[in-house]
Short mmCIF file of C-alpha atoms and ligand atoms in Angstrom, two decimals:
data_model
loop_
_atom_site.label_atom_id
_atom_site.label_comp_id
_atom_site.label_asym_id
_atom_site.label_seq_id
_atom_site.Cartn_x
_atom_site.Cartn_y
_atom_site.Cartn_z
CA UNK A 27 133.34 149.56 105.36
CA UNK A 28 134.48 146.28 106.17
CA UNK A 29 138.51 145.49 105.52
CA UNK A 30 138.99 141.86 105.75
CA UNK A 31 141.59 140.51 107.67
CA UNK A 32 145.12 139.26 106.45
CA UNK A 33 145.41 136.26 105.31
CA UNK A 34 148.93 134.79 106.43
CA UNK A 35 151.62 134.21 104.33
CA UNK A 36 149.19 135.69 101.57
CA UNK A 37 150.38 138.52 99.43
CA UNK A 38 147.39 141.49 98.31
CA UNK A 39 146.64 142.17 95.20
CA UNK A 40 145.19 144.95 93.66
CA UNK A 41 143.91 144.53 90.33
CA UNK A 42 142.71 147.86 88.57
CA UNK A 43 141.67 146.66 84.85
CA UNK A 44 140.41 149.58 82.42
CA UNK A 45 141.04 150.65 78.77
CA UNK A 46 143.31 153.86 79.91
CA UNK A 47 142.75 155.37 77.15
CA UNK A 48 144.45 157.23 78.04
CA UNK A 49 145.18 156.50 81.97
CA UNK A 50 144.62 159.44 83.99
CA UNK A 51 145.22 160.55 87.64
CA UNK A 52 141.53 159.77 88.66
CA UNK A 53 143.00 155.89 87.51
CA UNK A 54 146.03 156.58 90.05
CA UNK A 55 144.12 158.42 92.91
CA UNK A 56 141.54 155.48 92.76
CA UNK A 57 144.34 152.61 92.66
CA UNK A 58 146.43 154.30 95.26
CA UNK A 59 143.41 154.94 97.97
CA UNK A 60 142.39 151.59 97.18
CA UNK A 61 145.63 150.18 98.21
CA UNK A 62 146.11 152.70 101.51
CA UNK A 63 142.56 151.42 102.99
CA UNK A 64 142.67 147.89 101.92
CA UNK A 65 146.29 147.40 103.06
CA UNK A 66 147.05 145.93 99.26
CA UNK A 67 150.96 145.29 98.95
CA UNK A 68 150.46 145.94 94.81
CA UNK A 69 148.41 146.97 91.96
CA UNK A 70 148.89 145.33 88.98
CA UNK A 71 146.79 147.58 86.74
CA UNK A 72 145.94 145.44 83.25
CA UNK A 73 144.78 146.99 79.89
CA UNK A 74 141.75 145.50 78.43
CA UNK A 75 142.40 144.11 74.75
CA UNK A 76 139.46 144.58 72.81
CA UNK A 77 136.94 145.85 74.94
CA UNK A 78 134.16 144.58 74.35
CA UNK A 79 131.92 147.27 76.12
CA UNK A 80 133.57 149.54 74.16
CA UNK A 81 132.58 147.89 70.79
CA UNK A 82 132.25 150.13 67.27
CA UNK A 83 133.93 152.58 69.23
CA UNK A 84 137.51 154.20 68.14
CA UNK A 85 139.99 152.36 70.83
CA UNK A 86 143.66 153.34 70.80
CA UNK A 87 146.34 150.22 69.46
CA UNK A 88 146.43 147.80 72.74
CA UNK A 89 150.54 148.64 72.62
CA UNK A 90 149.93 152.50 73.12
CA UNK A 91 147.34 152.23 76.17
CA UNK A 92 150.12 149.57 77.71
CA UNK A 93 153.07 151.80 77.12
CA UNK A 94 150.98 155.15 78.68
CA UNK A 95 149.97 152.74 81.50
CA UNK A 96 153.59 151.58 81.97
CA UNK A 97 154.80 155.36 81.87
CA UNK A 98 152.45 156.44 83.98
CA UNK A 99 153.11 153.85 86.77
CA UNK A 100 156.91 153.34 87.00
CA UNK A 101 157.68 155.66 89.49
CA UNK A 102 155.41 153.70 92.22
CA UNK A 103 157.08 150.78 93.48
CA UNK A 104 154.10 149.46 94.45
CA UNK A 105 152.27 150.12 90.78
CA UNK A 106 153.11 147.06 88.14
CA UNK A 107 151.01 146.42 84.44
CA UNK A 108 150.09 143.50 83.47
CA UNK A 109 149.83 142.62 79.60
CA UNK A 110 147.31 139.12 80.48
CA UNK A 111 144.60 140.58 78.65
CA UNK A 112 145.79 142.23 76.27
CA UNK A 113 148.09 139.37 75.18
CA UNK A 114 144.42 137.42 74.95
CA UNK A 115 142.69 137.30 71.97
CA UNK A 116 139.43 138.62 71.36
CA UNK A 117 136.87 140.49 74.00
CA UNK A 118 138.24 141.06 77.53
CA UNK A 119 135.73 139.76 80.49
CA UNK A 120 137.01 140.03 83.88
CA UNK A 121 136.86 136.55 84.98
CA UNK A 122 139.34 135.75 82.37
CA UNK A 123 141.34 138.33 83.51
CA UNK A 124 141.22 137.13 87.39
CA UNK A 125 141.68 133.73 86.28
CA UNK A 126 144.52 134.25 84.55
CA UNK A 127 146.04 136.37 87.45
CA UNK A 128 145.17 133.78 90.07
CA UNK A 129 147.22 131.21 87.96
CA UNK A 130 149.91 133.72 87.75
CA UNK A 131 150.02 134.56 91.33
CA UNK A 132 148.76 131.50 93.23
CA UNK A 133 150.02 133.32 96.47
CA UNK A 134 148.00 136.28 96.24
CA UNK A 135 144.56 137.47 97.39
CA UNK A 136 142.81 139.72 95.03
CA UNK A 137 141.24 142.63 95.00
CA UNK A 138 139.30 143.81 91.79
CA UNK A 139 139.32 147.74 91.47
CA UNK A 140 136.44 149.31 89.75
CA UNK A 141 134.84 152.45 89.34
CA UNK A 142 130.67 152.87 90.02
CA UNK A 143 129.99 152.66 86.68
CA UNK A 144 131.71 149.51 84.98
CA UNK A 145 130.83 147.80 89.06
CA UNK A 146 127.09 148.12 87.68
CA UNK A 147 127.39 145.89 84.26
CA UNK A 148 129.68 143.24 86.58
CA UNK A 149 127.11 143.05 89.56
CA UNK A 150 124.25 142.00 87.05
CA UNK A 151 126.50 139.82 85.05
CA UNK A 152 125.03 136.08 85.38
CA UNK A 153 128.10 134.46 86.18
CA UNK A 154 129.04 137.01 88.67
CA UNK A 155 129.05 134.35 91.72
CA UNK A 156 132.22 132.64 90.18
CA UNK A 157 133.94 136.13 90.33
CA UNK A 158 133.45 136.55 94.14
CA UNK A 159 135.55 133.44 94.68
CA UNK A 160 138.41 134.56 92.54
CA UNK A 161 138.14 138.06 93.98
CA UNK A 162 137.06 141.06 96.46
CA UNK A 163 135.60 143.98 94.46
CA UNK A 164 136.29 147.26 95.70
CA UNK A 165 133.80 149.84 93.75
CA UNK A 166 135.19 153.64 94.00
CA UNK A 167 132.56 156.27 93.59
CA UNK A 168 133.13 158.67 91.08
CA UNK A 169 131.34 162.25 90.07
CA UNK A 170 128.28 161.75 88.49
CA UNK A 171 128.01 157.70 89.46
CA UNK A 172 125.64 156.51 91.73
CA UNK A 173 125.78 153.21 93.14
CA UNK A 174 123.62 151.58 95.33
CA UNK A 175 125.08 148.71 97.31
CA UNK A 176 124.86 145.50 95.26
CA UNK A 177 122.30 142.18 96.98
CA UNK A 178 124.01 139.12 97.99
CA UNK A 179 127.65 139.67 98.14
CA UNK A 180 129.49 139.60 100.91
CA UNK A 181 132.56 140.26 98.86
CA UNK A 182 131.91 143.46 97.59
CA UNK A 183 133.09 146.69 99.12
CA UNK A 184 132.42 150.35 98.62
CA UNK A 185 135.14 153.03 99.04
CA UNK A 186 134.29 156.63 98.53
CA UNK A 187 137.39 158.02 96.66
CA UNK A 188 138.71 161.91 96.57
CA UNK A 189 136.28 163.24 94.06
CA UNK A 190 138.04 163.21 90.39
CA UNK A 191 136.05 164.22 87.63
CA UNK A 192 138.75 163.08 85.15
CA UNK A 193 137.78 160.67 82.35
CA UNK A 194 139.27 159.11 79.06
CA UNK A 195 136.52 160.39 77.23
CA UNK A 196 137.25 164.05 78.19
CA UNK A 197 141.02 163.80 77.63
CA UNK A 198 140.61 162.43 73.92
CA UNK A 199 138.37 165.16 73.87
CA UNK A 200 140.96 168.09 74.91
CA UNK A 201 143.07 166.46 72.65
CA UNK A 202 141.17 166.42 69.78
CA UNK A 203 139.96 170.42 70.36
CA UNK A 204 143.87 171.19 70.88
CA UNK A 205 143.22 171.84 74.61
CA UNK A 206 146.30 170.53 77.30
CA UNK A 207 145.86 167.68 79.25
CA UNK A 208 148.39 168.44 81.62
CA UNK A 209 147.48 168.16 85.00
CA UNK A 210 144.93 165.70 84.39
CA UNK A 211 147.27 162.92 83.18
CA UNK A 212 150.74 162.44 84.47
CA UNK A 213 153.50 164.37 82.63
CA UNK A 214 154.62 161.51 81.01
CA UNK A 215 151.37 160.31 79.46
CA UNK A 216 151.09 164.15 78.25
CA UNK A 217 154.79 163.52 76.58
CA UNK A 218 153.49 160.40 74.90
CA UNK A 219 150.09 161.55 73.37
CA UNK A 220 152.18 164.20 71.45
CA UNK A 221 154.42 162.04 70.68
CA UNK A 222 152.83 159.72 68.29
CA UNK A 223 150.07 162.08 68.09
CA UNK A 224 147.28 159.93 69.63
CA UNK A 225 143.55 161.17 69.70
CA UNK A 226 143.84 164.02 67.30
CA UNK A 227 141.40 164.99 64.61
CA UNK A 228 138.79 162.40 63.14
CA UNK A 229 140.15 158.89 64.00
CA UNK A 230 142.43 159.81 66.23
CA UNK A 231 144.36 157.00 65.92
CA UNK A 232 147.89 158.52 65.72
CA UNK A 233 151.31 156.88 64.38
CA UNK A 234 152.30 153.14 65.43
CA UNK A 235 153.78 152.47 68.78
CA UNK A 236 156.04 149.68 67.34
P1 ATP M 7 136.31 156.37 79.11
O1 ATP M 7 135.91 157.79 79.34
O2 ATP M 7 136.95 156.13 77.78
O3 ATP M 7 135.23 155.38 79.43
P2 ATP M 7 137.47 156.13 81.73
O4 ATP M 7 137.99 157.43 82.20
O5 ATP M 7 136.15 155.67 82.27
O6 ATP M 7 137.49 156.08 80.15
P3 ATP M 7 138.44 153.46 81.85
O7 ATP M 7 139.74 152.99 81.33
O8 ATP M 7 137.20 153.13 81.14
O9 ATP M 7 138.57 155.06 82.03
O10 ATP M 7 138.30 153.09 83.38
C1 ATP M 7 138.98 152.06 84.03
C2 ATP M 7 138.44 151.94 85.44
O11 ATP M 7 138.69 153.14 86.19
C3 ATP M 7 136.92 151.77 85.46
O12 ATP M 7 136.61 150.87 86.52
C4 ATP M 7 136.42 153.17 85.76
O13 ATP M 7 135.16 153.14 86.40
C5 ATP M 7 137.50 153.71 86.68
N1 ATP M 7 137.63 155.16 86.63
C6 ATP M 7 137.72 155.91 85.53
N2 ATP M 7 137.87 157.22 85.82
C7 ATP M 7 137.84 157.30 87.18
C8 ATP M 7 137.93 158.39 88.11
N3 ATP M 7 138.05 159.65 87.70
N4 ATP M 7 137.88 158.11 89.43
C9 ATP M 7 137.74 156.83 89.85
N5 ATP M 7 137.65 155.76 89.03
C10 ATP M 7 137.70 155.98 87.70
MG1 MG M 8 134.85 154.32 81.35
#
């Protein structure tokens, strides 16, 4: 694993983008490793708007998977949340979201978080080359993911993460059965989903966040 030297006078930036739906301590055990071995100075972790991977699916109101993401991050200095994408309209692709950011923060270096699985559909995106300038991509593995080192990037990097078998998917699923989810999201998140009732029953859409 190579960690690329510091650039002077630049600041590193982690960028973890996802739908946290809800975000989970596999999210925060990725973003946090990430920034111990890469020597990052933040994570800004950004909410996808509509996602458009996640098309015809049921997604949780953009507001609720900010404000979980917000709760779930405020008691790490070094953890901020950025609304760029979902203040966007329409589908979120990641080189609108690191263009955006690199306008934002001119003096910052990035580094784009990712697990194994949503590194696969970037690395065979066709416009992939313009996203190695704006960024390094650090791919965490992940139970279950395989990932075989992408060809012809120099700017991609691998990083084995403590295992977490957490996902979104299995959450809303606990949820929905009436099963706790605490312990695999932070206490807060836990205090939210019950609050406005998020991801129970058919729909699962809960009551408004504003
Ligand atoms: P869903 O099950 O709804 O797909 P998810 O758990 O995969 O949700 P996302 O919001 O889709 O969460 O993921 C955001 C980013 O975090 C993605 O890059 C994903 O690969 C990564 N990620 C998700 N869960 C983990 C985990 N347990 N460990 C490491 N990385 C993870
Ligand atoms: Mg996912």
């Amino acid at each position: 694993l190579k960690i690329p030297p510091r650039t002077p006078g630049k600041v590193r930036l982690g960028v973890m983008g996802g739908t946290f739906d809800p975000i989970h301590h596999g999210h925060l055990v990725a973003a946090s490793e990430v920034a111990l071995v890469f020597d990052l100075d933040e994570v800004v972790f950004v909410p996808t708007g509509e996602p458009w991977q996640k098309a015809g699916q049921d997604v949780s109101d953009a507001e609720h998977r900010y404000l979980m993401t917000v709760v779930a991050t405020a008691s790490n200095p070094r953890f901020t949340v950025s609304r760029v994408d979902i203040d966007r309209n329409g589908p979120t692709y990641t080189i609108d979201t690191l263009r955006d950011l690199h306008r934002l923060r001119p003096d910052a270096e990035l580094f784009f978080i990712t697990g194994a699985d949503a590194m696969a559909e970037i690395i065979t995106w066709k416009g992939a080359a313009e996203l190695w300038k704006l960024a390094r991509f650090v791919g965490v593995t992940r139970p279950g993911h395989v990932l075989s080192a992408p060809v012809g990037s120099e700017s991609v990097s691998l990083l084995n993460v403590p295992a977490m078998a957490i996902s979104s998917t299995d959450c809303r699923a606990r949820v929905a059965a009436g099963k706790p989810v605490w312990y695999l999201v932070p206490d807060g998140v836990v205090q939210y989903i019950n609050k406005y009732g998020l991801y129970r029953g058919p729909g699962g859409a809960g009551t408004s966040a504003v």
